[in-house]
Coordinates of C-alpha atoms in Angstrom, one line a residue:
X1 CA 30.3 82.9 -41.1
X2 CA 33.3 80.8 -40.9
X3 CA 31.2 77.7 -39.3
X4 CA 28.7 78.3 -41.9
X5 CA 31.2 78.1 -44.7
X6 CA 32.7 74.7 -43.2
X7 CA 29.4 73.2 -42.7
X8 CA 28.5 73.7 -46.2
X9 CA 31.9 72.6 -47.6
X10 CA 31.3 69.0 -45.4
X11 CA 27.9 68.4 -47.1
X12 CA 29.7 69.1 -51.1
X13 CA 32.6 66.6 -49.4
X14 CA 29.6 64.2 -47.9
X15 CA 28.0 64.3 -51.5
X16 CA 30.6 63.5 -53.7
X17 CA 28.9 60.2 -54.1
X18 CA 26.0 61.3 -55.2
X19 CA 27.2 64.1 -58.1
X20 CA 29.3 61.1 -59.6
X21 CA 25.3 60.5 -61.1
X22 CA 24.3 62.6 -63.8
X23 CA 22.1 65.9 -62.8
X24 CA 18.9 65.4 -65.3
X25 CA 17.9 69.2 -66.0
X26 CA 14.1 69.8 -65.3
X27 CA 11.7 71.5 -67.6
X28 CA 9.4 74.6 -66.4
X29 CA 6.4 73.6 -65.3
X30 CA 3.9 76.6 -65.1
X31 CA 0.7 75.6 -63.4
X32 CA -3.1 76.2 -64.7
X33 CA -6.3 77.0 -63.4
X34 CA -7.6 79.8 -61.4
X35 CA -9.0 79.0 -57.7
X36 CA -7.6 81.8 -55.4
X37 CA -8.4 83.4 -52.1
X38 CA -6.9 86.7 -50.9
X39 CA -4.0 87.0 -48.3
X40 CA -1.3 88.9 -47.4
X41 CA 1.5 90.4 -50.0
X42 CA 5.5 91.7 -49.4
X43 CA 5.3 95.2 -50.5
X44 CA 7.5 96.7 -53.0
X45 CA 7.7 95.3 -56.5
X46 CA 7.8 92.1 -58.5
X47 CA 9.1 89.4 -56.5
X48 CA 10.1 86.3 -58.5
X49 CA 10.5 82.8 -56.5
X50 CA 12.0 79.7 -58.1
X51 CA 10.5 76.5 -56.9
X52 CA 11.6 73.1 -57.8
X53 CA 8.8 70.1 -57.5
X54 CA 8.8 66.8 -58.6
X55 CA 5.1 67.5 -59.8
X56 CA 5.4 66.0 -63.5
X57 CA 3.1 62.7 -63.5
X58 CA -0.3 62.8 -64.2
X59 CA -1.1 61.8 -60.6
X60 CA -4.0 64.1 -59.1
X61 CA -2.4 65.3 -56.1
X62 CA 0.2 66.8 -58.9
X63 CA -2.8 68.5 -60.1
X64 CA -4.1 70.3 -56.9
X65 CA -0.8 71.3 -56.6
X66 CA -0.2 72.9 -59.2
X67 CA -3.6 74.6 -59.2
X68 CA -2.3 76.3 -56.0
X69 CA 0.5 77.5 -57.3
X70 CA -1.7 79.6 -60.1
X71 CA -4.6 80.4 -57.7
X72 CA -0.9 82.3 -55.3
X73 CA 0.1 84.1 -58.4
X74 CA -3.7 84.6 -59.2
X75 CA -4.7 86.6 -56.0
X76 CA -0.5 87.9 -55.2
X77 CA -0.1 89.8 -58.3
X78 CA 3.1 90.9 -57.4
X79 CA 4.9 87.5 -56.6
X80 CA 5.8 85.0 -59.6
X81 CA 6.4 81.6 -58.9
X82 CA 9.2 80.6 -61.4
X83 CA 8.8 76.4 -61.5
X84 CA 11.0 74.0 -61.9
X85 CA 9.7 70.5 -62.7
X86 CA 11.6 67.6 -62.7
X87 CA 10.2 64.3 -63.4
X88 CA 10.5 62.0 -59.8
X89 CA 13.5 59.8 -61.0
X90 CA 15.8 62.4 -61.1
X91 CA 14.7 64.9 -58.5
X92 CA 16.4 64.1 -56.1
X93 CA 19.6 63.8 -58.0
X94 CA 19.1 67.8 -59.0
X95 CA 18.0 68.7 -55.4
X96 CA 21.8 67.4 -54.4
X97 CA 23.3 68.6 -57.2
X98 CA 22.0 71.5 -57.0
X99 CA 22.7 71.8 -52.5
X100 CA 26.4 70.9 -53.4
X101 CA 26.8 73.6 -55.1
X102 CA 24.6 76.1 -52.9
X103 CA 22.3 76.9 -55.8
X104 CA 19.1 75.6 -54.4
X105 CA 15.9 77.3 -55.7
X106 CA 14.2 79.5 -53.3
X107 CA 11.6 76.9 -52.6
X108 CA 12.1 73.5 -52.5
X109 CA 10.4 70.1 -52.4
X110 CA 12.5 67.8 -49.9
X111 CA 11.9 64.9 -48.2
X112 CA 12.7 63.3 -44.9
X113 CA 15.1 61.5 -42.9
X114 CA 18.6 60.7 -44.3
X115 CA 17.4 63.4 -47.3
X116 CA 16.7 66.0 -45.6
X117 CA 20.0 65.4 -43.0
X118 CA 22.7 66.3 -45.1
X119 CA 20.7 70.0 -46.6
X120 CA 20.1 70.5 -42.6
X121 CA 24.1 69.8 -41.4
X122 CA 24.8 71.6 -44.7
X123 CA 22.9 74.9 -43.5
X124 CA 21.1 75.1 -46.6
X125 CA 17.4 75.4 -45.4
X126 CA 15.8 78.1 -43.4
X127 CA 14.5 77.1 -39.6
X128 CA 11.1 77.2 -39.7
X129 CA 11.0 77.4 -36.0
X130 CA 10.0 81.3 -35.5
X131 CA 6.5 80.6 -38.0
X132 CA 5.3 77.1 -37.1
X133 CA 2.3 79.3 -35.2
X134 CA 0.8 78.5 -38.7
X135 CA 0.9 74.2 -39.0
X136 CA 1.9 73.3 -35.4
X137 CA -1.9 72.8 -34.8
X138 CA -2.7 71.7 -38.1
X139 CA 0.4 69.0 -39.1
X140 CA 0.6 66.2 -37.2
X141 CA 3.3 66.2 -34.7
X142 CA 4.5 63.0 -35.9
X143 CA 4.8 63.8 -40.1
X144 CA 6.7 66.8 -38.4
X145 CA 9.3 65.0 -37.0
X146 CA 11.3 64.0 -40.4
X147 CA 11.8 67.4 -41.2
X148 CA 13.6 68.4 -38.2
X149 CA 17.2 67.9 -37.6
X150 CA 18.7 69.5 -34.2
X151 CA 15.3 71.4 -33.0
X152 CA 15.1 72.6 -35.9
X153 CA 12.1 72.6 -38.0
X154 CA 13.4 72.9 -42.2
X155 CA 10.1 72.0 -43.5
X156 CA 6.2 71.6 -43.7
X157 CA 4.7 67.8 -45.3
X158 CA 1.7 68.3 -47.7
X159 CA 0.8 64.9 -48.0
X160 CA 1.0 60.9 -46.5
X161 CA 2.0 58.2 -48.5
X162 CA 1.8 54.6 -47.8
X163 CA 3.9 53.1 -50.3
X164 CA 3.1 49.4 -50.4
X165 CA -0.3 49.3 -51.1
X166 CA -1.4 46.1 -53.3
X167 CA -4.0 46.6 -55.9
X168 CA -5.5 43.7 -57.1
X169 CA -8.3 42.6 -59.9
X170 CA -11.0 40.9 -57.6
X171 CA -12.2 38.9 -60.4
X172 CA -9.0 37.7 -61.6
X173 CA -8.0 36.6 -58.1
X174 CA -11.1 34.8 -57.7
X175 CA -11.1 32.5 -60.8
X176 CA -8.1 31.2 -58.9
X177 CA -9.7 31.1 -55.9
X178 CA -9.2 33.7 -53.9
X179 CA -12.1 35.8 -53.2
X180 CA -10.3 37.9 -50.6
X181 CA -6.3 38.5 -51.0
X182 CA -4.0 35.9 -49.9
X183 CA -3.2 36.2 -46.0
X184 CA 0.0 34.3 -46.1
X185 CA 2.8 34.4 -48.5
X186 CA 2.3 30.7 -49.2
X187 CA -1.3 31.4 -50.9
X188 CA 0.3 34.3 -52.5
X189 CA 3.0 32.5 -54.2
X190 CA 0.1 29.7 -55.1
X191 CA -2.3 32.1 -56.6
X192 CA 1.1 34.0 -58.7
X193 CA 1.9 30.2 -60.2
X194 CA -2.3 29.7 -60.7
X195 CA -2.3 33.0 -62.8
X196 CA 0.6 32.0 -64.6
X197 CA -1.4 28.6 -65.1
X198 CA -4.2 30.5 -67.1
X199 CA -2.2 32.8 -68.9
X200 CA -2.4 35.8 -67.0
X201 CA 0.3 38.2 -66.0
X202 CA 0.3 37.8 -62.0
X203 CA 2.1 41.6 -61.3
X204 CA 2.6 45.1 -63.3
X205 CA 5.7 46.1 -62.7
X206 CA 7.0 49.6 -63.8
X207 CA 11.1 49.4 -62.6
X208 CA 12.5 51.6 -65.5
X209 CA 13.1 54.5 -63.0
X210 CA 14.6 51.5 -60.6
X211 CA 12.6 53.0 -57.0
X212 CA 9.6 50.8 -57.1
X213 CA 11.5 47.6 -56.3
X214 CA 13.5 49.7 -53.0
X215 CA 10.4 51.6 -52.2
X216 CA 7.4 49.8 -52.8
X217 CA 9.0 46.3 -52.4
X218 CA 11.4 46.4 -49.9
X219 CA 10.3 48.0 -47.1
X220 CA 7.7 46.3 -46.5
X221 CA 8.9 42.9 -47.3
X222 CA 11.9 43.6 -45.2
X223 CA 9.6 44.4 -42.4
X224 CA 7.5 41.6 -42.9
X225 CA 11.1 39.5 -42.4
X226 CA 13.1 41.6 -40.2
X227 CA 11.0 43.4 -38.4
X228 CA 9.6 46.8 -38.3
X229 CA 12.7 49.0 -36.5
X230 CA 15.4 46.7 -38.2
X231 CA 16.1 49.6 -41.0
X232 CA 16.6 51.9 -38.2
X233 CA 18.7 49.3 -36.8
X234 CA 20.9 49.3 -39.4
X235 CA 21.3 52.8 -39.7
X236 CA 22.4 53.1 -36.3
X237 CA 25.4 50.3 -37.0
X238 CA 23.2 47.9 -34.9
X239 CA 22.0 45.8 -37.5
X240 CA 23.2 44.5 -41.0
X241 CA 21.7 44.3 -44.3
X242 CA 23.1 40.4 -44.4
X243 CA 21.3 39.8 -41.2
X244 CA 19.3 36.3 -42.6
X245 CA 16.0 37.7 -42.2
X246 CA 16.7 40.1 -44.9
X247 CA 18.6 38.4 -47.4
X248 CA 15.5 36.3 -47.4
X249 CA 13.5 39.2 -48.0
X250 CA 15.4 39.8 -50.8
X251 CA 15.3 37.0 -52.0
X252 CA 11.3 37.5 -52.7
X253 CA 12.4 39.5 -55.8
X254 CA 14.3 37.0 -57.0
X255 CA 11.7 34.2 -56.3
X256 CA 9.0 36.3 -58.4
X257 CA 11.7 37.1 -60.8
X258 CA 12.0 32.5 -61.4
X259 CA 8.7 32.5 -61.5
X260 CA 7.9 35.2 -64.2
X261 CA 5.2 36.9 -62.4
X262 CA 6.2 40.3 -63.7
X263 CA 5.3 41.6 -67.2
X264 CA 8.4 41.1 -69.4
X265 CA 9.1 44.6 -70.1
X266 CA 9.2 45.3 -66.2
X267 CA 12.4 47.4 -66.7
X268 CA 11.8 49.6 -69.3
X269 CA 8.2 50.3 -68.0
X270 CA 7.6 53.3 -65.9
X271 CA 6.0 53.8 -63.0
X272 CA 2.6 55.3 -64.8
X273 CA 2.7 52.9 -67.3
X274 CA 2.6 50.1 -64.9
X275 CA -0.5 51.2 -63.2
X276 CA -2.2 52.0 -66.9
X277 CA -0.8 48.4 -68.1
X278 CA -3.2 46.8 -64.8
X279 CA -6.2 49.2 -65.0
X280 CA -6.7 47.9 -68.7
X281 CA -6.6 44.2 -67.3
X282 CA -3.6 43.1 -68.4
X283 CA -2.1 42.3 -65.0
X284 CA -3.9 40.9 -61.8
X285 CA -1.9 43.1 -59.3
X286 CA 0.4 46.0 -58.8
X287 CA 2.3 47.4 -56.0
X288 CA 2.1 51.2 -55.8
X289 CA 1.9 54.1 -52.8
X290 CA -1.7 55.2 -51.7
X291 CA -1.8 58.2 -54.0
X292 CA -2.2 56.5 -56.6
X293 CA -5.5 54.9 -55.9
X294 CA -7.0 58.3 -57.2
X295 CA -6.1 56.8 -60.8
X296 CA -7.4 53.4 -60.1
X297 CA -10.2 53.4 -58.1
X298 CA -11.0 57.3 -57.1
X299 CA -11.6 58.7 -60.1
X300 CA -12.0 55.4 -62.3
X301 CA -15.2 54.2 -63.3
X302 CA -15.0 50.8 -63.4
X303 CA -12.7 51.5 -59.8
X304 CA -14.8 48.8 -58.1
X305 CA -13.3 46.2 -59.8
X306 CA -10.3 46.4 -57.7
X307 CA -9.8 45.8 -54.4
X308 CA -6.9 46.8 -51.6
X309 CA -4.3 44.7 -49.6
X310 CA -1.3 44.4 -47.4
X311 CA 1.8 42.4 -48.5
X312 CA 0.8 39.0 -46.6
X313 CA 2.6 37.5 -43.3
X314 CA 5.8 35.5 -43.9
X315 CA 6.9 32.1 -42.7
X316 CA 8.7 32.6 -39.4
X317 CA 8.6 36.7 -40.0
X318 CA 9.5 39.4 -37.3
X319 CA 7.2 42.0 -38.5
X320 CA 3.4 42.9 -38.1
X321 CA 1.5 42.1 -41.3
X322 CA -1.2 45.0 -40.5
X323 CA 1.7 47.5 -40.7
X324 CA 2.3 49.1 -44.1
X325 CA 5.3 51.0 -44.8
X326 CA 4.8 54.9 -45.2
X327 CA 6.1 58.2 -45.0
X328 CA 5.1 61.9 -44.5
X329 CA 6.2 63.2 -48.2
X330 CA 6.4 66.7 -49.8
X331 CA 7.9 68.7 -47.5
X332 CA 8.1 72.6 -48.2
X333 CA 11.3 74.4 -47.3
X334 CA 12.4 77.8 -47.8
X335 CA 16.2 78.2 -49.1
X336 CA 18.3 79.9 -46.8
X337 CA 20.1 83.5 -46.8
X338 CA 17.1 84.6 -49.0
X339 CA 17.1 88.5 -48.8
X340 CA 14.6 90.3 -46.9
X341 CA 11.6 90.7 -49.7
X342 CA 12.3 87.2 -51.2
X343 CA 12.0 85.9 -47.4
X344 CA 9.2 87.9 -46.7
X345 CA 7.6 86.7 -50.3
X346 CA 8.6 82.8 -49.6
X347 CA 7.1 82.4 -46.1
X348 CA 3.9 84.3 -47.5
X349 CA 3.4 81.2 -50.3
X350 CA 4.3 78.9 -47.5
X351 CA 1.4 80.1 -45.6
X352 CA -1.3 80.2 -48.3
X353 CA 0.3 76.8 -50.2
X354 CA 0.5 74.9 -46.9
X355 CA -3.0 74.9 -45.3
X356 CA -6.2 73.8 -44.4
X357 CA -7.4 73.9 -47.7
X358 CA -4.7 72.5 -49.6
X359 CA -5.4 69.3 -47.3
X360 CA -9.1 69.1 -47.9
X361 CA -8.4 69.5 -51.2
X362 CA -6.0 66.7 -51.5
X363 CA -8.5 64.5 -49.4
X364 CA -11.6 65.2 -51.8
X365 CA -8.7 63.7 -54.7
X366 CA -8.8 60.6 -52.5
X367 CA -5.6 61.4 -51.2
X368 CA -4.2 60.9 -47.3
X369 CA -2.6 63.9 -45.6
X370 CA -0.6 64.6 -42.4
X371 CA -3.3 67.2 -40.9
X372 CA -5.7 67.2 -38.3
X373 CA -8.8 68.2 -40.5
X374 CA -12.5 66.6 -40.4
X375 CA -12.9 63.8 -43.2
X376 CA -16.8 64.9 -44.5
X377 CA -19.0 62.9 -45.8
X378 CA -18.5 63.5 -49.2
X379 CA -14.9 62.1 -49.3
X380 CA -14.7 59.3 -51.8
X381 CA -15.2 56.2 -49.8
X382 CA -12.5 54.6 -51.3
X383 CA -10.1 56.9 -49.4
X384 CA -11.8 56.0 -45.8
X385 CA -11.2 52.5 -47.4
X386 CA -7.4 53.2 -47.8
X387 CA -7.4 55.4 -44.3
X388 CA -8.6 51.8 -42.3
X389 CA -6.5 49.5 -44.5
X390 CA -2.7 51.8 -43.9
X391 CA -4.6 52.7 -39.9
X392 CA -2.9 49.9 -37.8
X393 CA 0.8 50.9 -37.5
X394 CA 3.9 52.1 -40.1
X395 CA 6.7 50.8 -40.6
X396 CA 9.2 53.2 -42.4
X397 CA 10.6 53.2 -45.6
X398 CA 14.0 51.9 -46.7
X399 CA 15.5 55.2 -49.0
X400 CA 14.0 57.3 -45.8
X401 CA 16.4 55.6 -43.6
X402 CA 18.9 54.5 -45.5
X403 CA 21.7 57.0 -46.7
X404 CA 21.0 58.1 -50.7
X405 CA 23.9 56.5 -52.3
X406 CA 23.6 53.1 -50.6
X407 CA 19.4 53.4 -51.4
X408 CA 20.3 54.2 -54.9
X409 CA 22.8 51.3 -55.6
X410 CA 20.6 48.9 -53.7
X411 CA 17.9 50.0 -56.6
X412 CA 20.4 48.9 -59.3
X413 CA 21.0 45.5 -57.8
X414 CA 17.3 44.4 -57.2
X415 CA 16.8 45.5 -61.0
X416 CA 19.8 42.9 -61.8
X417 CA 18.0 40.6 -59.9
X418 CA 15.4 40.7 -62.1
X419 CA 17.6 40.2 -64.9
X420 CA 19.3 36.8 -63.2
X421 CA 22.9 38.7 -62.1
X422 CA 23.6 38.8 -58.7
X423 CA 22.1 36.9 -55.9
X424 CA 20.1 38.4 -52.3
X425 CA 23.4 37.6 -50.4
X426 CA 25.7 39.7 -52.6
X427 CA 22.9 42.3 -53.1
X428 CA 22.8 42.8 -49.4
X429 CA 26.5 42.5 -48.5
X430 CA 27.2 45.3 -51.7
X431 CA 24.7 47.5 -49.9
X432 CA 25.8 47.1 -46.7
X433 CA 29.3 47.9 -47.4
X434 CA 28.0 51.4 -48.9
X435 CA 25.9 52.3 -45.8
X436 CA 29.2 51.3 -43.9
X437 CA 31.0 54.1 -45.9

């Protein structure tokens, strides 16, 4: 008991950083519909579970989700899922507000790497280790591996997300001649200055909630740069953030930023917002993660009309331009020192949210999982589309190697970039001296 207390007094110490940002409170966010299937339930009475999900945005995925969660309730009358939804931006803010102060919910939404290390080392997760009978031949071995710290498995990925993928307006590209997407970043930069030319606004950018420019951008065009282990590099203390390569990957935002390509209200636009603002035409391209080719393409009528890339090869670049950047996302864990029935009750949603079905689901959405489960013939061929294009190697990305704080103030200076303060060398050096701390 007395290790236990310490460890969890070194992660409120470690995150002291992190609670110097606001908590945003979420808002309850009770599921619909009514798909169930029987199962097992915890004897006894009423057992209430809180859950906190980033599940807010009309994405799809969100959906299926949250049609689970009612179709549990629906067929385990006697467990209540008590949600707690709070919008992306600001999840993860709460999830570490919330660990500092060892009031987790009973379920949680986590996600890997240098997130999940600090609720590990904090002993704030229960091992999954004695139940993994039920995903160890389902999950992929490899989106597996970023929820374990020590041997110890703290949670279960629902879904895979590739968070660079470029969607682009076929025939806007081609009326500046490009039929197929630029393959270097030369004749990238050419057709963003032809748009330009003919009045067009060359790339929807939602950055209000400030992650698009770390996420989306960065990691990829720091891989393109650097190289694809050069993030892990630097976590290690092997590698620095002003290392040339990637002050000149930087320094793409700031070269888009010169050359207007991004909408002029790029900062106070959200993320959804951004992706509505280029499926009504008014952009030719935007940057966004895999899932949400289920809005533009999946389950869009006119979905054709866009096509899929990879950010193109760089001058003199270290990485491989077939990589994209991606992560295994949406990982389930269970809050530890639950008692007995709320245990018992937590690993039975576990089991019936976390399977086969939830993954087939997902895939008929158009959406890429972990899992090892037979892709039929009636997925959307858009998603076999997006399976081949993400299919030849990931690189990972930046805020799930990099420590929070330093991902979160790196977020604030690429979004002064785009304002004309700061430039990629003082960015870089500002953020390494953070992951130094």
């Amino acid at each position: 008991m007395k290790k236990r207390k310490l460890a969890k007094t070194t992660f409120a110490l470690a995150m002291t950083a992190v609670l110097a940002i606001v908590s945003a409170c979420g808002q309850s966010d009770k599921g619909t519909d009514n798909k169930g299937e029987t199962g097992g339930k915890p004897s006894g009475d009423t057992v209430t579970l809180t859950m906190m999900h980033p599940w807010t945005s009309p994405n799809p995925d969100n959906d299926v989700y949250k049609a689970r969660i009612a179709a549990f309730e629906e067929s385990h009358p006697n467990i209540k899922i008590q949600q707690d939804g709070v919008a992306a931006a600001q999840y993860k803010t709460k999830l570490f507000t919330l660990a500092a102060a060892n009031n987790l919910a009973d379920i949680n939404v986590v996600w890997p790497g240098s997130d999940l290390e600090p609720l590990a080392k904090g002993e704030l997760l229960m091992p999954l280790n004695d139940h993994m009978d039920n995903w160890s031949n389902l999950v992929r071995e490899d989106a597996l591996v970023g929820f374990n710290a020590d041997d110890k498995q703290y949670a279960v990925p629902t879904k895979q997300t590739f968070v660079d993928v470029i969607y682009y307006n076929k025939e806007m590209f081609s009326g500046v001649g490009y039929d197929t997407f630029p393959a270097t970043y030369d004749e990238f930069i050419d057709a963003i200055k032809k748009l330009k030319e003919k009045g067009i606004t060359p790339i929807s950018l939602g950055n209000k909630e400030k992650w698009p420019l770390q996420s989306s951008y960065m990691s990829i065009i720091g891989q393109r740069f650097a190289g694809t282990d050069f993030l892990q590099k630097v976590a290690n203390g092997e590698a620095q953030l002003t290392d040339p390569d990637y002050v000149k990957a930087i320094a793409v935002i700031e070269e888009l930023t010169k050359l207007e390509a991004f909408n002029v209200d790029a900062n106070n636009m959200d993320s959804v917002q951004a992706q509505d603002y280029f499926i009504q035409g008014k952009a030719a391209l935007h940057i966004s993660s895999s899932t949400v080719d289920a809005r533009i393409r999946v389950n869009n009528e006119e979905g054709d009309k866009f096509g899929i890339a990879l950010f193109p090869s760089v001058p003199g670049g270290k990485g491989d331009p077939k990589e994209s950047a991606g992560v295994a996302q949406f990982g389930i864990g269970i809050k530890s020192e639950l008692d007995s029935k709320k245990q018992e009750a937590a690993l039975e949603f576990m089991k019936y949210f976390v399977n086969e079905d939830l993954y087939k689901e997902l895939t008929k959405n158009g959406i890429i999982v972990p899992a090892n489960i037979e892709i039929g013939d009636d997925v959307s061929p858009y998603l076999k589309e997006m399976m081949e294009l993400n299919g030849n190697g990931t690189s990972p990305v930046f805020d799930a190697i990099i420590p929070t704080q330093a991902a979160r103030e790196f977020e604030n200076y690429l979004q002064a970039l785009t304002v004309g303060r700061g430039t990629p060398q003082k960015v870089a050096e500002d953020t390494q001296k953070l992951i130094k701390k």
